[in-house]
Short mmCIF file of C-alpha atoms and ligand atoms in Angstrom, two decimals:
data_model
loop_
_atom_site.label_atom_id
_atom_site.label_comp_id
_atom_site.label_asym_id
_atom_site.label_seq_id
_atom_site.Cartn_x
_atom_site.Cartn_y
_atom_site.Cartn_z
CA MET L 1 91.33 -4.87 47.38
CA GLY L 2 94.43 -2.80 45.20
CA PRO L 3 97.79 -3.69 44.76
CA TYR L 4 100.22 -3.77 48.04
CA ASP L 5 97.62 -3.88 50.89
CA LEU L 6 100.37 -4.36 53.90
CA SER L 7 97.24 -5.30 55.99
CA GLN L 8 96.25 -8.77 54.34
CA ILE L 9 99.71 -10.01 55.39
CA HIS L 10 98.99 -10.18 58.77
CA ASP L 11 96.13 -13.05 57.90
CA VAL L 12 98.29 -14.37 54.97
CA SER L 13 101.01 -14.99 57.74
CA ARG L 14 98.97 -17.20 59.78
CA GLU L 15 98.25 -19.58 57.35
CA PHE L 16 102.23 -20.30 57.15
CA GLN L 17 105.04 -22.46 59.02
CA ILE L 18 106.64 -19.56 60.44
CA TYR L 19 108.99 -18.91 63.17
CA GLY L 20 108.30 -15.39 64.98
CA ASP L 21 105.68 -12.69 65.21
CA LEU L 22 105.31 -10.28 62.83
CA ARG L 23 106.41 -7.42 63.47
CA GLN L 24 106.64 -5.09 60.28
CA VAL L 25 105.31 -5.42 56.54
CA GLU L 26 107.17 -3.65 53.55
CA PRO L 27 105.80 -3.60 49.92
CA CYS L 28 108.99 -5.07 47.70
CA LYS L 29 108.03 -3.43 44.06
CA ILE L 30 110.66 -5.77 42.30
CA GLY L 31 108.56 -6.94 39.18
CA HIS L 32 105.40 -6.34 37.03
CA ILE L 33 103.54 -9.72 37.95
CA ASN L 34 103.17 -10.69 41.31
CA GLU L 35 103.06 -8.64 44.47
CA THR L 36 105.50 -9.58 46.89
CA TYR L 37 105.94 -8.63 50.63
CA VAL L 38 109.06 -8.52 52.58
CA ALA L 39 107.91 -9.35 56.54
CA THR L 40 109.92 -8.95 59.13
CA TYR L 41 108.88 -11.32 62.53
CA ASN L 42 110.48 -11.56 65.67
CA GLN L 43 111.45 -14.50 67.46
CA GLY L 44 112.50 -14.13 70.92
CA GLY L 45 114.49 -11.34 70.00
CA ALA L 46 115.77 -12.51 67.35
CA VAL L 47 114.95 -10.68 64.03
CA VAL L 48 113.83 -13.36 61.10
CA ARG L 49 112.61 -12.40 57.70
CA TYR L 50 110.29 -13.98 55.45
CA VAL L 51 108.93 -13.15 51.92
CA HIS L 52 105.44 -13.17 51.07
CA GLN L 53 104.18 -13.05 47.61
CA LYS L 54 100.69 -12.95 45.89
CA VAL L 55 100.89 -15.04 42.69
CA ASN L 56 99.31 -13.47 39.65
CA THR L 57 96.67 -15.79 38.64
CA GLU L 58 95.72 -13.73 35.71
CA VAL L 59 98.85 -14.91 34.34
CA PHE L 60 99.67 -18.00 35.78
CA ARG L 61 96.39 -19.76 35.48
CA ASP L 62 97.93 -23.16 37.00
CA PRO L 63 99.64 -21.93 40.15
CA ALA L 64 99.73 -26.03 41.66
CA GLY L 65 102.00 -26.59 38.27
CA VAL L 66 103.80 -23.24 38.68
CA MET L 67 104.55 -24.88 42.63
CA ASP L 68 105.04 -28.48 41.64
CA ASN L 69 107.67 -26.93 39.31
CA ILE L 70 109.52 -24.88 41.60
CA GLY L 71 109.20 -27.32 44.65
CA ARG L 72 111.25 -30.27 41.80
CA VAL L 73 113.82 -27.70 41.19
CA THR L 74 114.20 -26.09 44.00
CA ARG L 75 114.99 -29.63 45.81
CA HIS L 76 117.07 -30.50 42.97
CA GLN L 77 119.05 -27.31 43.29
CA ARG L 78 119.69 -28.25 46.89
CA ALA L 79 120.50 -31.80 46.87
CA ARG L 80 123.29 -30.97 44.23
CA LEU L 81 124.62 -28.41 46.44
CA GLU L 82 124.71 -30.44 49.28
CA GLY L 83 126.60 -33.02 47.41
CA ILE L 84 129.44 -30.64 46.56
CA GLY L 85 129.44 -29.57 50.38
CA THR L 86 127.93 -25.94 50.06
CA THR L 87 127.93 -24.63 53.41
CA ASP L 88 125.20 -21.83 52.84
CA VAL L 89 122.20 -23.50 51.00
CA THR L 90 119.30 -21.65 52.39
CA ARG L 91 121.37 -18.51 50.58
CA ARG L 92 122.15 -20.58 47.40
CA VAL L 93 118.39 -21.76 46.45
CA LEU L 94 115.09 -20.50 47.50
CA THR L 95 113.94 -21.79 50.00
CA VAL L 96 109.05 -22.45 50.16
CA VAL L 97 107.75 -22.25 53.54
CA PRO L 98 105.16 -24.85 53.75
CA THR L 99 101.33 -23.83 54.93
CA ARG L 100 100.30 -24.95 58.33
CA ASP L 101 98.60 -27.93 56.20
CA GLY L 102 101.96 -29.01 54.42
CA GLU L 103 101.07 -27.38 50.82
CA THR L 104 103.38 -25.02 49.22
CA PHE L 105 100.61 -22.65 48.70
CA HIS L 106 97.78 -20.62 50.47
CA GLN L 107 94.73 -20.42 48.50
CA THR L 108 92.32 -18.27 50.00
CA ALA L 109 88.25 -17.89 50.11
CA LYS L 110 88.60 -15.32 47.55
CA GLY L 111 90.70 -17.01 45.40
CA GLN L 112 94.27 -15.36 45.86
CA CYS L 113 97.10 -17.80 45.81
CA TRP L 114 99.78 -16.92 48.52
CA ARG L 115 103.15 -18.63 49.15
CA THR L 116 105.98 -17.93 51.28
CA PHE L 117 110.09 -18.00 50.66
CA VAL L 118 112.70 -17.59 53.71
CA PHE L 119 114.36 -14.39 52.68
CA ILE L 120 117.55 -14.38 51.70
CA GLU L 121 119.60 -11.69 53.79
CA ASN L 122 122.53 -9.86 52.87
CA VAL L 123 121.77 -9.75 49.12
CA ARG L 124 121.04 -6.79 46.80
CA THR L 125 119.26 -6.84 43.72
CA TYR L 126 119.92 -4.33 40.55
CA GLU L 127 117.99 -2.69 37.48
CA SER L 128 120.82 -1.89 35.21
CA VAL L 129 124.46 -3.27 35.74
CA THR L 130 127.51 -1.16 36.64
CA SER L 131 130.40 -3.22 35.72
CA PRO L 132 131.53 -6.13 33.29
CA ALA L 133 132.30 -8.04 36.96
CA LEU L 134 128.25 -8.15 37.83
CA ALA L 135 127.26 -8.96 34.25
CA GLN L 136 129.49 -12.07 34.22
CA GLU L 137 128.10 -12.81 37.89
CA ALA L 138 124.66 -13.03 36.13
CA GLY L 139 126.31 -15.10 33.14
CA ARG L 140 127.66 -17.61 35.46
CA ALA L 141 124.51 -17.93 37.44
CA PHE L 142 121.89 -18.44 35.36
CA GLY L 143 124.44 -20.38 33.30
CA GLU L 144 125.22 -22.60 36.33
CA PHE L 145 121.15 -22.67 37.06
CA GLN L 146 120.61 -23.98 33.34
CA ARG L 147 123.17 -26.58 33.65
CA LEU L 148 121.83 -27.79 36.99
CA LEU L 149 118.24 -28.45 35.27
CA SER L 150 119.91 -30.48 32.36
CA ASP L 151 119.79 -33.58 34.52
CA LEU L 152 116.41 -32.63 36.49
CA PRO L 153 115.09 -36.01 37.11
CA GLY L 154 111.16 -36.86 36.25
CA LYS L 155 109.06 -35.65 33.91
CA ARG L 156 109.07 -32.43 31.60
CA LEU L 157 108.01 -29.47 33.78
CA VAL L 158 104.97 -28.05 33.68
CA GLU L 159 104.77 -24.86 31.12
CA THR L 160 103.42 -22.53 33.70
CA ILE L 161 102.99 -19.72 30.32
CA PRO L 162 102.45 -22.03 27.21
CA ASP L 163 104.06 -20.40 24.04
CA PHE L 164 105.55 -17.60 26.56
CA HIS L 165 108.83 -16.72 24.34
CA ASN L 166 107.31 -17.76 20.92
CA SER L 167 108.25 -14.55 19.33
CA ARG L 168 106.20 -15.67 16.42
CA ARG L 169 102.82 -15.76 18.29
CA ARG L 170 103.97 -12.63 19.95
CA PHE L 171 104.26 -10.72 16.76
CA ASP L 172 101.32 -11.81 15.56
CA SER L 173 99.18 -11.04 18.92
CA LEU L 174 100.45 -7.10 18.09
CA VAL L 175 99.25 -7.36 14.73
CA GLY L 176 96.18 -8.47 15.80
CA MET L 177 96.16 -5.72 18.14
CA VAL L 178 96.86 -3.19 15.98
CA GLY L 179 94.26 -4.10 14.11
CA ALA L 180 91.82 -4.16 16.66
CA ASP L 181 93.36 -1.03 18.18
CA GLN L 182 90.25 -1.15 21.07
CA PHE L 183 91.44 1.80 22.82
CA ASN L 184 92.47 4.05 20.09
CA ARG L 185 96.10 3.59 20.75
CA ALA L 186 97.59 2.57 17.51
CA LYS L 187 98.15 6.52 16.23
CA SER L 188 100.42 7.05 19.19
CA ALA L 189 102.12 4.11 18.63
CA ALA L 190 102.83 4.11 15.01
CA PRO L 191 106.35 4.59 14.93
CA GLU L 192 106.94 1.71 17.25
CA VAL L 193 104.26 -0.54 15.45
CA LYS L 194 106.55 0.18 11.89
CA PHE L 195 109.66 -0.82 13.52
CA ALA L 196 108.19 -3.67 14.83
CA MET L 197 106.96 -4.54 11.19
CA SER L 198 109.99 -4.30 9.75
CA ARG L 199 111.62 -6.60 12.20
CA GLU L 200 109.23 -9.41 11.18
CA LYS L 201 112.05 -12.17 9.63
CA ILE L 202 113.97 -12.27 12.86
CA VAL L 203 110.71 -14.01 14.56
CA ASP L 204 111.02 -17.46 13.18
CA VAL L 205 115.03 -18.20 12.92
CA ILE L 206 115.06 -20.02 16.66
CA LEU L 207 111.72 -21.49 16.29
CA LYS L 208 112.17 -23.18 12.96
CA ALA L 209 116.23 -24.26 14.23
CA MET L 210 113.92 -25.63 17.29
CA ALA L 211 111.42 -27.54 14.58
CA ARG L 212 114.33 -28.50 12.66
CA LYS L 213 115.41 -30.22 16.00
CA GLN L 214 118.94 -28.26 15.64
CA ILE L 215 118.60 -26.37 18.56
CA PRO L 216 117.09 -28.57 21.73
CA GLU L 217 114.37 -27.52 24.24
CA ARG L 218 115.73 -27.77 27.61
CA ALA L 219 114.73 -26.82 31.17
CA THR L 220 115.20 -23.42 31.28
CA HIS L 221 114.43 -20.15 33.78
CA ASN L 222 112.92 -18.19 30.95
CA ASP L 223 112.94 -14.63 32.96
CA THR L 224 116.50 -14.12 33.28
CA LYS L 225 116.28 -10.43 33.98
CA PHE L 226 119.24 -9.26 36.04
CA ASN L 227 117.03 -8.05 38.85
CA ASN L 228 116.11 -11.69 39.73
CA VAL L 229 119.97 -12.02 40.48
CA MET L 230 120.44 -11.74 44.21
CA VAL L 231 123.67 -10.49 44.67
CA ASP L 232 125.84 -10.90 48.13
CA CYS L 233 126.27 -7.63 49.39
CA THR L 234 129.43 -8.57 50.73
CA THR L 235 131.31 -10.63 48.05
CA GLY L 236 129.57 -8.59 45.12
CA LYS L 237 128.71 -12.25 43.82
CA ALA L 238 126.15 -13.76 42.83
CA THR L 239 124.32 -15.95 45.35
CA CYS L 240 120.93 -17.10 44.15
CA VAL L 241 118.63 -16.87 41.05
CA VAL L 242 114.86 -16.05 42.13
CA ASP L 243 111.84 -16.01 40.10
CA LEU L 244 111.20 -19.18 39.26
CA ASP L 245 107.38 -19.25 37.94
CA THR L 246 108.38 -19.49 34.39
CA VAL L 247 111.09 -22.03 34.99
CA MET L 248 109.67 -24.41 32.17
CA PRO L 249 110.69 -26.30 28.79
CA GLY L 250 112.67 -23.47 26.46
CA CYS L 251 115.50 -22.94 24.78
CA ALA L 252 118.98 -21.83 26.16
CA LEU L 253 119.04 -18.88 23.65
CA TYR L 254 115.97 -17.25 25.19
CA ASP L 255 117.89 -16.83 28.74
CA PHE L 256 120.99 -15.69 27.27
CA GLY L 257 119.21 -13.38 25.01
CA ASP L 258 117.11 -11.91 28.11
CA MET L 259 120.05 -11.63 29.89
CA VAL L 260 122.02 -9.45 26.85
CA ARG L 261 118.75 -7.10 27.04
CA THR L 262 119.00 -6.29 30.63
CA THR L 263 122.57 -6.23 31.54
CA THR L 264 124.50 -4.76 28.65
CA SER L 265 122.54 -1.05 28.06
CA PRO L 266 123.43 1.24 30.89
CA THR L 267 119.83 2.54 31.18
CA LEU L 268 117.02 0.99 32.87
CA GLU L 269 114.00 -0.72 31.70
CA ASP L 270 111.72 2.37 30.81
CA GLU L 271 114.83 4.71 29.75
CA LEU L 272 113.16 7.82 28.44
CA ASP L 273 116.62 9.27 27.33
CA LEU L 274 116.79 6.90 24.31
CA SER L 275 120.50 8.16 23.09
CA LYS L 276 121.38 6.48 26.27
CA VAL L 277 119.67 3.05 25.41
CA HIS L 278 122.59 1.17 23.95
CA ALA L 279 125.00 -2.01 24.49
CA ARG L 280 128.45 -1.98 25.94
CA MET L 281 130.44 -4.46 24.32
CA PRO L 282 132.82 -4.84 27.31
CA LEU L 283 129.48 -5.73 29.64
CA PHE L 284 128.53 -8.34 26.69
CA ARG L 285 131.79 -9.62 26.77
CA ALA L 286 131.58 -10.44 30.51
CA LEU L 287 128.18 -11.96 30.37
CA CYS L 288 129.16 -13.99 27.47
CA ARG L 289 132.31 -15.30 29.15
CA GLY L 290 130.57 -15.93 32.76
CA TYR L 291 127.38 -18.16 30.42
CA LEU L 292 129.90 -19.66 28.43
CA GLU L 293 132.17 -21.03 30.65
CA ALA L 294 129.03 -22.07 33.46
CA THR L 295 127.40 -23.93 30.71
CA GLU L 296 130.93 -25.39 29.28
CA GLY L 297 130.22 -28.13 26.92
CA MET L 298 126.24 -27.76 27.38
CA LEU L 299 125.45 -26.11 24.13
CA ASN L 300 125.93 -27.41 20.54
CA LYS L 301 126.80 -25.72 17.84
CA HIS L 302 123.59 -24.21 16.48
CA GLU L 303 122.97 -22.61 19.73
CA ARG L 304 126.39 -20.87 19.99
CA ALA L 305 125.71 -19.85 16.49
CA LEU L 306 123.14 -17.78 17.71
CA ILE L 307 124.48 -16.47 20.67
CA ALA L 308 124.65 -12.69 19.46
CA PHE L 309 120.97 -12.90 17.46
CA ALA L 310 119.62 -13.97 20.83
CA GLY L 311 119.76 -10.88 22.55
CA GLN L 312 118.34 -8.95 19.71
CA VAL L 313 115.61 -11.70 19.22
CA LEU L 314 114.58 -11.68 23.10
CA THR L 315 114.96 -7.83 23.50
CA PHE L 316 112.89 -7.44 20.45
CA THR L 317 110.06 -10.15 21.69
CA ILE L 318 110.12 -8.35 24.91
CA GLY L 319 109.26 -4.73 23.26
CA LEU L 320 106.55 -6.76 21.31
CA ARG L 321 104.79 -7.84 24.63
CA PHE L 322 104.73 -4.31 26.12
CA LEU L 323 103.86 -2.56 23.00
CA THR L 324 101.04 -5.30 22.78
CA ASP L 325 100.14 -4.47 26.26
CA TYR L 326 99.92 -0.86 25.72
CA LEU L 327 97.51 -1.36 22.50
CA ALA L 328 95.70 -3.59 25.01
CA GLY L 329 95.24 -1.39 27.58
CA ASP L 330 97.91 -2.17 29.65
CA THR L 331 96.34 -5.27 31.26
CA TYR L 332 99.49 -7.40 31.39
CA PHE L 333 102.22 -5.80 32.86
CA ARG L 334 102.04 -3.46 35.99
CA VAL L 335 102.38 0.06 34.86
CA HIS L 336 102.87 3.35 36.97
CA ARG L 337 102.30 5.87 34.45
CA PRO L 338 100.07 6.69 31.29
CA GLY L 339 102.22 5.62 28.53
CA HIS L 340 104.19 3.20 30.41
CA ASN L 341 104.46 0.16 28.16
CA LEU L 342 104.85 2.55 25.32
CA GLU L 343 108.21 3.79 26.67
CA ARG L 344 109.34 0.20 27.70
CA ALA L 345 108.71 -0.88 23.88
CA ARG L 346 110.80 2.21 22.79
CA THR L 347 113.40 1.24 24.76
CA GLN L 348 113.57 -2.10 23.97
CA PHE L 349 113.57 -1.34 19.79
CA ARG L 350 116.56 1.05 20.62
CA LEU L 351 118.56 -1.55 22.10
CA VAL L 352 117.54 -3.71 19.71
CA GLU L 353 119.31 -1.43 17.00
CA SER L 354 122.25 -1.42 19.01
CA LEU L 355 122.44 -5.24 19.12
CA GLU L 356 121.90 -5.10 15.78
CA ARG L 357 124.86 -3.03 14.85
CA GLN L 358 127.56 -4.93 17.16
CA ALA L 359 126.11 -8.16 16.26
CA GLU L 360 129.04 -9.32 14.19
CA GLU L 361 131.83 -8.12 17.09
CA MET L 362 129.50 -10.07 19.92
CA GLN L 363 129.49 -13.11 17.76
CA LYS L 364 133.39 -13.15 17.35
CA TYR L 365 133.80 -12.93 20.63
CA ALA L 366 131.86 -15.56 21.62
CA ASP L 367 133.25 -18.09 19.11
CA SER L 368 136.62 -17.40 20.40
CA ILE L 369 135.26 -18.88 23.55
C1 GN1 G 401 107.98 -9.49 33.68
O1 GN1 G 401 107.76 -9.77 36.66
P1 GN1 G 401 108.95 -9.38 36.16
O2 GN1 G 401 109.18 -8.03 35.95
O3 GN1 G 401 110.11 -10.38 36.59
C2 GN1 G 401 107.56 -11.08 32.80
C3 GN1 G 401 108.84 -10.95 32.30
C4 GN1 G 401 109.26 -9.94 31.47
C5 GN1 G 401 109.51 -8.44 32.03
C6 GN1 G 401 110.15 -7.31 31.31
C7 GN1 G 401 105.93 -13.82 33.76
O4 GN1 G 401 109.08 -10.16 34.93
O5 GN1 G 401 108.68 -11.92 30.58
O6 GN1 G 401 110.32 -10.08 30.82
O7 GN1 G 401 108.40 -8.90 33.08
N1 GN1 G 401 107.21 -12.09 33.22
C8 GN1 G 401 106.38 -12.70 32.78
O8 GN1 G 401 110.12 -6.62 32.62
O9 GN1 G 401 105.26 -12.37 31.96
MG1 MG G 402 111.36 -10.75 38.37
#
């Protein structure tokens, strides 16, 4: 069964505690990993919508661990929001819809893993950021999310993908893949591989600071791409952050870095016209302000000193991952055309250069807040 097969949703939907009868299904092609569908149901004439999602179990090997994390995190979010008298809680936090057996996900006979969320109405997502106000919202939303996780009760969250942002491991994987060159693609990626090799020194900086305990491990989101922020269509404010599969122990700076990667350039992640790819200072400033205000008092001096650098290292690391996947035959990220992962890598590396050029000015701004 290929991706985005709408017919399977009829069977899937019967497994969950849903109010209404299925009327319509549409694929939601945001994201490179899972398969997402928006389903419309009729409940006595009223329209209700749900999100059904097939978890990519090649990537998430422990779906029960993923769902356990998501359950704990969303319950905590909900309790905290209720505690401060929030009246629109179901728009501010994801609501997991249980299966008929009361489980958080359904496993089919073929081993597919499905889960369901309540659809959040009247929100939209963006693939790139069009105004400083939006960038500020991104910083605020993920900053609030990190802050909320800082007093998550109970044991350490499950590491749903071990070493996810370990930039040294990502770098070494690329080196290994260039050496193996199973698909004979290394030649076509020579300039990108050269760029990657020239930046090796940046991959250990945050890891070393973490090993020295200068930078603490925190529960973080780990996929703070701007299209994971739900923005209210009416107010333009972020209502909720989604894509919680990689919420796990991590580093606050990686979250901030991925926000820089996905909010500062006016382009898409796979922009072909590299002359358009650059980090816009006003957007960085707004993002930084939103994030530092929301996390006020949470970050220590070592974290704060690497705020601008975080954008470079995260963008570089995602570039390494795209490039590695290109050389590996495109097995991890969903691609829509030949060479897509190489193009994505190129765009990331161009953005790294732009971030490098502005690093000093960016850090100066962060220090002024
Ligand atoms: C993947 O699925 P999506 O698009 O939200 C990836 C992120 C990358 C991102 C790059 C689990 O996220 O780490 O930054 O693509 N998620 C996983 O666009 O690998
Ligand atoms: Mg996503």
